[in-house]
Short mmCIF file of N, CA and C in Angstrom, two decimals:
data_model
loop_
_atom_site.label_atom_id
_atom_site.label_comp_id
_atom_site.label_asym_id
_atom_site.label_seq_id
_atom_site.Cartn_x
_atom_site.Cartn_y
_atom_site.Cartn_z
N MET A 763 0.88 -1.45 0.09
CA MET A 763 -0.38 0.10 -0.16
C MET A 763 0.89 1.15 -0.14
N TRP A 764 2.05 1.24 0.75
CA TRP A 764 2.62 2.68 0.96
C TRP A 764 3.46 2.71 -0.26
N GLN A 765 3.87 1.63 -1.11
CA GLN A 765 4.36 1.29 -2.27
C GLN A 765 3.64 2.16 -3.54
N LYS A 766 2.37 2.59 -3.33
CA LYS A 766 1.48 3.13 -4.37
C LYS A 766 1.75 4.86 -4.07
N ALA A 767 2.00 5.10 -3.19
CA ALA A 767 1.99 6.32 -2.54
C ALA A 767 3.51 7.10 -2.98
N ALA A 768 4.44 6.23 -3.38
CA ALA A 768 5.63 6.75 -3.42
C ALA A 768 5.67 7.50 -4.81
N ASP A 769 6.42 8.06 -5.48
CA ASP A 769 6.71 8.75 -6.61
C ASP A 769 7.84 7.84 -7.46
N ILE A 770 8.70 7.13 -6.70
CA ILE A 770 9.46 6.23 -7.32
C ILE A 770 9.85 5.14 -6.66
N LEU A 771 10.00 3.77 -6.79
CA LEU A 771 10.74 2.83 -5.93
C LEU A 771 12.37 2.75 -6.29
N ILE A 772 12.72 2.11 -5.34
CA ILE A 772 14.79 2.52 -5.71
C ILE A 772 14.74 0.37 -5.25
N LEU A 773 15.67 -0.19 -6.13
CA LEU A 773 15.92 -1.25 -6.01
C LEU A 773 17.57 -1.21 -5.81
N PRO A 774 18.33 -1.18 -4.81
CA PRO A 774 19.55 -0.96 -4.82
C PRO A 774 20.61 -2.50 -4.45
N ASN A 775 19.97 -3.27 -5.50
CA ASN A 775 21.11 -4.69 -5.24
C ASN A 775 22.57 -4.25 -5.30
N THR A 776 23.27 -5.09 -4.36
CA THR A 776 24.75 -4.93 -4.84
C THR A 776 25.05 -5.83 -6.45
N ALA A 777 26.12 -5.56 -6.81
CA ALA A 777 26.83 -6.59 -7.57
C ALA A 777 28.19 -6.76 -7.23
N LYS A 778 28.53 -6.59 -5.71
CA LYS A 778 29.67 -6.66 -5.61
C LYS A 778 29.63 -8.43 -4.89
N LYS A 779 28.65 -8.77 -5.04
CA LYS A 779 28.28 -10.40 -4.32
C LYS A 779 27.74 -11.52 -5.70
N ASP A 780 28.42 -12.28 -6.19
CA ASP A 780 27.48 -13.31 -7.50
C ASP A 780 26.14 -13.58 -6.59
N ILE A 781 25.96 -14.07 -5.40
CA ILE A 781 24.46 -14.56 -5.23
C ILE A 781 23.66 -13.41 -5.41
N SER A 782 23.74 -12.13 -5.17
CA SER A 782 22.87 -10.94 -5.26
C SER A 782 23.13 -10.45 -6.65
N LYS A 783 24.08 -10.95 -7.53
CA LYS A 783 24.46 -9.92 -9.12
C LYS A 783 23.45 -11.49 -9.72
N TYR A 784 23.73 -12.54 -9.27
CA TYR A 784 23.56 -13.80 -10.71
C TYR A 784 22.16 -14.54 -10.10
N TYR A 785 22.05 -14.72 -8.72
CA TYR A 785 21.23 -15.85 -8.23
C TYR A 785 20.28 -15.77 -7.58
N THR A 786 19.88 -14.05 -7.08
CA THR A 786 18.56 -13.90 -6.15
C THR A 786 17.37 -13.86 -7.58
N SER A 787 16.60 -14.19 -6.75
CA SER A 787 15.22 -13.67 -7.53
C SER A 787 14.25 -12.67 -6.61
N PRO A 788 14.47 -11.11 -6.68
CA PRO A 788 14.35 -10.44 -5.87
C PRO A 788 12.77 -10.40 -5.34
N MET A 789 12.27 -10.75 -4.41
CA MET A 789 10.80 -10.56 -4.43
C MET A 789 10.16 -9.39 -3.85
N LYS A 790 11.54 -7.90 -3.56
CA LYS A 790 11.09 -6.93 -3.77
C LYS A 790 10.38 -6.44 -4.85
N LEU A 791 11.19 -6.81 -6.11
CA LEU A 791 11.18 -6.38 -7.12
C LEU A 791 9.45 -6.64 -7.59
N PHE A 792 8.73 -8.09 -7.53
CA PHE A 792 7.63 -8.74 -8.02
C PHE A 792 6.36 -7.59 -7.26
N GLU A 793 6.97 -7.48 -5.80
CA GLU A 793 6.19 -5.97 -4.99
C GLU A 793 5.97 -5.30 -5.53
N TYR A 794 7.17 -4.25 -5.91
CA TYR A 794 7.29 -3.02 -6.56
C TYR A 794 6.65 -2.77 -8.24
N MET A 795 6.85 -4.25 -8.80
CA MET A 795 6.18 -4.51 -9.95
C MET A 795 4.72 -4.26 -9.87
N ALA A 796 4.25 -4.89 -9.32
CA ALA A 796 2.64 -5.21 -8.55
C ALA A 796 2.09 -4.01 -8.48
N SER A 797 2.89 -2.40 -7.81
CA SER A 797 2.27 -1.70 -6.96
C SER A 797 2.23 -0.60 -8.45
N GLY A 798 2.59 -0.80 -9.34
CA GLY A 798 2.34 0.14 -10.34
C GLY A 798 2.89 1.38 -10.14
N THR A 799 4.29 1.16 -9.66
CA THR A 799 5.11 2.56 -9.51
C THR A 799 6.28 2.61 -10.18
N PRO A 800 6.87 3.52 -10.56
CA PRO A 800 8.11 3.80 -11.37
C PRO A 800 8.74 2.93 -10.67
N ILE A 801 9.98 2.41 -11.45
CA ILE A 801 10.88 1.45 -10.51
C ILE A 801 12.15 1.85 -11.05
N VAL A 802 13.14 2.40 -10.42
CA VAL A 802 14.86 2.51 -10.48
C VAL A 802 15.71 1.29 -9.97
N ALA A 803 16.15 0.62 -10.54
CA ALA A 803 16.97 -0.52 -10.47
C ALA A 803 18.42 -0.94 -10.32
N SER A 804 19.13 -1.48 -9.91
CA SER A 804 20.22 -1.97 -9.96
C SER A 804 20.39 -2.74 -11.74
N ASP A 805 21.35 -2.36 -12.54
CA ASP A 805 21.67 -2.99 -13.54
C ASP A 805 22.66 -4.53 -13.60
N ILE A 806 21.78 -5.31 -12.57
CA ILE A 806 22.16 -6.49 -12.61
C ILE A 806 21.50 -7.93 -13.40
N PRO A 807 22.01 -8.74 -13.77
CA PRO A 807 21.53 -9.73 -14.59
C PRO A 807 20.06 -10.45 -13.77
N SER A 808 20.46 -10.76 -12.56
CA SER A 808 18.90 -10.93 -11.86
C SER A 808 17.78 -10.23 -11.54
N ILE A 809 17.71 -9.16 -11.85
CA ILE A 809 17.04 -8.30 -12.26
C ILE A 809 16.48 -7.91 -13.41
N ARG A 810 17.45 -7.82 -14.42
CA ARG A 810 17.41 -7.86 -15.90
C ARG A 810 16.61 -9.22 -16.07
N GLU A 811 17.07 -10.26 -15.71
CA GLU A 811 16.32 -11.66 -15.89
C GLU A 811 14.47 -11.58 -15.82
N ILE A 812 14.28 -10.61 -15.01
CA ILE A 812 12.77 -10.10 -15.03
C ILE A 812 11.94 -8.87 -15.74
N VAL A 813 13.24 -8.26 -15.58
CA VAL A 813 12.70 -6.44 -16.00
C VAL A 813 13.34 -5.91 -17.21
N ASP A 814 12.61 -5.29 -17.86
CA ASP A 814 13.76 -4.77 -19.45
C ASP A 814 14.11 -3.08 -19.25
N ASP A 815 14.21 -2.39 -20.13
CA ASP A 815 14.20 -0.90 -20.41
C ASP A 815 12.93 -0.69 -20.33
N ALA A 816 11.74 -1.40 -20.81
CA ALA A 816 10.70 -0.94 -21.14
C ALA A 816 10.15 -1.25 -19.71
N SER A 817 10.30 -1.67 -18.91
CA SER A 817 9.78 -1.78 -17.53
C SER A 817 10.29 -1.01 -16.19
N ALA A 818 11.37 -0.60 -16.50
CA ALA A 818 12.25 -0.36 -15.10
C ALA A 818 13.36 0.63 -15.65
N THR A 819 13.94 1.45 -15.03
CA THR A 819 15.40 2.37 -15.54
C THR A 819 16.00 1.77 -14.47
N PHE A 820 17.44 1.50 -14.93
CA PHE A 820 18.60 0.92 -14.80
C PHE A 820 19.67 1.87 -14.17
N PHE A 821 20.56 1.69 -13.22
CA PHE A 821 21.42 2.42 -12.98
C PHE A 821 22.63 1.79 -12.60
N THR A 822 23.78 2.20 -12.76
CA THR A 822 24.97 1.35 -12.60
C THR A 822 25.01 0.88 -11.25
N PRO A 823 25.37 -0.51 -10.60
CA PRO A 823 25.33 -0.97 -9.41
C PRO A 823 26.60 -0.50 -8.42
N ASP A 824 25.89 -0.41 -7.08
CA ASP A 824 27.24 0.33 -6.22
C ASP A 824 27.90 1.84 -6.72
N ASP A 825 27.10 2.62 -7.33
CA ASP A 825 27.65 3.98 -8.14
C ASP A 825 26.52 5.09 -7.55
N PRO A 826 26.85 5.13 -6.30
CA PRO A 826 25.52 6.65 -5.85
C PRO A 826 25.34 7.72 -6.73
N ALA A 827 26.32 8.34 -7.84
CA ALA A 827 25.96 9.13 -8.44
C ALA A 827 25.17 8.82 -9.61
N ASP A 828 25.39 7.55 -10.22
CA ASP A 828 24.55 7.25 -11.16
C ASP A 828 23.00 7.00 -10.27
N LEU A 829 22.89 6.18 -9.62
CA LEU A 829 21.76 6.52 -8.82
C LEU A 829 20.92 7.74 -8.83
N LYS A 830 21.30 8.55 -8.34
CA LYS A 830 20.86 10.07 -8.15
C LYS A 830 20.50 10.75 -9.49
N GLU A 831 21.21 10.44 -10.52
CA GLU A 831 21.02 11.16 -12.22
C GLU A 831 19.58 10.12 -12.33
N LYS A 832 19.72 8.78 -12.31
CA LYS A 832 18.42 7.86 -12.90
C LYS A 832 17.24 8.60 -11.81
N ILE A 833 17.18 8.71 -10.54
CA ILE A 833 15.94 8.91 -9.86
C ILE A 833 15.82 10.77 -10.35
N GLN A 834 16.71 11.29 -10.58
CA GLN A 834 16.21 12.92 -10.98
C GLN A 834 15.67 12.50 -12.63
N ALA A 835 16.56 11.73 -13.25
CA ALA A 835 15.83 11.58 -14.52
C ALA A 835 14.31 11.06 -14.37
N THR A 836 14.17 10.17 -13.55
CA THR A 836 13.08 9.74 -13.24
C THR A 836 11.87 10.44 -13.08
N LEU A 837 12.31 10.98 -12.24
CA LEU A 837 11.15 11.91 -11.74
C LEU A 837 11.10 13.14 -12.52
N ALA A 838 11.72 13.52 -13.28
CA ALA A 838 11.75 14.33 -14.83
C ALA A 838 10.79 14.12 -15.54
N ASP A 839 10.57 12.84 -16.04
CA ASP A 839 9.90 12.56 -17.30
C ASP A 839 8.71 11.59 -16.87
N THR A 840 7.89 12.13 -15.87
CA THR A 840 7.04 11.54 -15.60
C THR A 840 6.31 10.24 -16.49
N LYS A 841 5.89 10.73 -17.93
CA LYS A 841 5.11 9.98 -18.69
C LYS A 841 5.84 8.71 -19.58
N CYS A 842 7.48 8.68 -19.38
CA CYS A 842 8.10 7.64 -19.69
C CYS A 842 7.95 6.98 -17.94
N ALA A 843 8.00 7.20 -17.58
CA ALA A 843 8.13 6.76 -15.81
C ALA A 843 6.84 6.04 -15.68
N GLN A 844 5.63 6.36 -16.08
CA GLN A 844 4.45 5.58 -15.95
C GLN A 844 4.13 5.08 -17.15
N GLU A 845 4.87 4.96 -17.99
CA GLU A 845 4.87 3.96 -19.13
C GLU A 845 5.00 2.65 -18.64
N LYS A 846 6.41 2.81 -18.08
CA LYS A 846 7.69 1.68 -17.39
C LYS A 846 6.88 1.07 -16.44
N ALA A 847 5.93 1.87 -15.46
CA ALA A 847 5.31 1.15 -14.50
C ALA A 847 4.55 0.55 -14.93
N VAL A 848 3.62 0.84 -16.47
CA VAL A 848 2.28 0.10 -16.69
C VAL A 848 3.35 -1.79 -17.34
N ASN A 849 4.27 -1.45 -17.76
CA ASN A 849 4.71 -2.40 -18.36
C ASN A 849 5.18 -3.31 -17.35
N ALA A 850 5.81 -2.60 -16.37
CA ALA A 850 6.19 -3.75 -15.19
C ALA A 850 5.04 -4.18 -14.62
N TYR A 851 3.51 -3.61 -14.58
CA TYR A 851 2.68 -4.20 -13.78
C TYR A 851 2.33 -5.57 -14.66
N LYS A 852 2.35 -5.22 -15.82
CA LYS A 852 1.93 -6.22 -16.72
C LYS A 852 2.39 -7.25 -16.72
N THR A 853 4.01 -7.06 -16.78
CA THR A 853 5.14 -8.40 -16.35
C THR A 853 5.04 -9.14 -15.18
N ALA A 854 4.11 -8.38 -14.21
CA ALA A 854 4.29 -8.67 -12.93
C ALA A 854 2.84 -9.91 -12.75
N ARG A 855 2.07 -9.71 -13.59
CA ARG A 855 0.66 -10.39 -13.97
C ARG A 855 1.59 -11.70 -14.44
N GLU A 856 2.16 -11.57 -15.24
CA GLU A 856 2.89 -12.98 -15.62
C GLU A 856 3.64 -13.87 -14.93
N HIS A 857 3.89 -13.03 -13.84
CA HIS A 857 5.03 -13.67 -12.65
C HIS A 857 4.08 -14.30 -11.43
N ASP A 858 2.37 -13.76 -11.31
CA ASP A 858 1.87 -14.09 -9.88
C ASP A 858 2.01 -15.57 -9.56
N TRP A 859 0.98 -15.87 -8.32
CA TRP A 859 1.32 -17.34 -7.97
C TRP A 859 0.80 -17.96 -9.01
N ASN A 860 -0.28 -17.80 -9.45
CA ASN A 860 -0.97 -18.83 -10.33
C ASN A 860 -0.59 -19.16 -11.44
N ALA A 861 0.29 -18.21 -12.54
CA ALA A 861 0.64 -18.16 -13.75
C ALA A 861 1.75 -19.09 -13.36
N ARG A 862 2.60 -18.85 -12.09
CA ARG A 862 3.92 -19.85 -11.64
C ARG A 862 3.32 -21.34 -11.28
N ALA A 863 2.37 -21.22 -10.71
CA ALA A 863 1.99 -22.73 -10.61
C ALA A 863 1.70 -23.23 -11.70
N LYS A 864 0.92 -22.69 -12.82
CA LYS A 864 0.76 -23.11 -14.19
C LYS A 864 1.89 -23.79 -14.98
N ARG A 865 3.08 -22.83 -14.86
CA ARG A 865 4.07 -23.11 -15.30
C ARG A 865 4.95 -24.60 -14.87
N ILE A 866 4.62 -24.41 -13.32
CA ILE A 866 5.46 -25.73 -12.69
C ILE A 866 4.50 -26.99 -13.13
N ILE A 867 3.10 -27.30 -13.46
CA ILE A 867 2.38 -27.90 -12.98
C ILE A 867 2.68 -28.56 -14.79
N SER A 868 3.07 -27.76 -15.67
CA SER A 868 3.27 -28.11 -17.12
C SER A 868 4.39 -28.77 -16.90
N HIS A 869 5.27 -28.57 -16.31
CA HIS A 869 6.24 -29.30 -16.60
C HIS A 869 6.63 -30.45 -15.64
N ILE A 870 5.51 -31.06 -14.84
CA ILE A 870 5.03 -32.29 -13.86
C ILE A 870 4.68 -33.14 -15.00
N THR A 871 5.38 -34.66 -15.17
CA THR A 871 4.61 -35.33 -16.10
C THR A 871 4.38 -36.50 -15.01
N VAL A 872 2.72 -37.45 -15.42
CA VAL A 872 2.49 -38.03 -14.32
C VAL A 872 2.95 -39.80 -15.37
#
């Protein structure tokens, strides 16, 4: 609920550890996507696996200056930010529990 009240949501995952960079499925990202609020996220493979440039604004991981720049750019271009938020919301619908369960069941053979 609070996420919808925000102007943007930040996902600052580090790229310093491989577990964060490559192997996580950040639940917070799915929550952000479902909120319909623009997202600014670290440009790392584990996040890019879920969203792309049409759904989020990316910044260089572990680079506060780039994060600041991307936040300012996102706040300045509200039309683009809202388009990305809508795309992220649509993508979130493809990853909800029902969709995930259907994919898992489709891989189970009896």
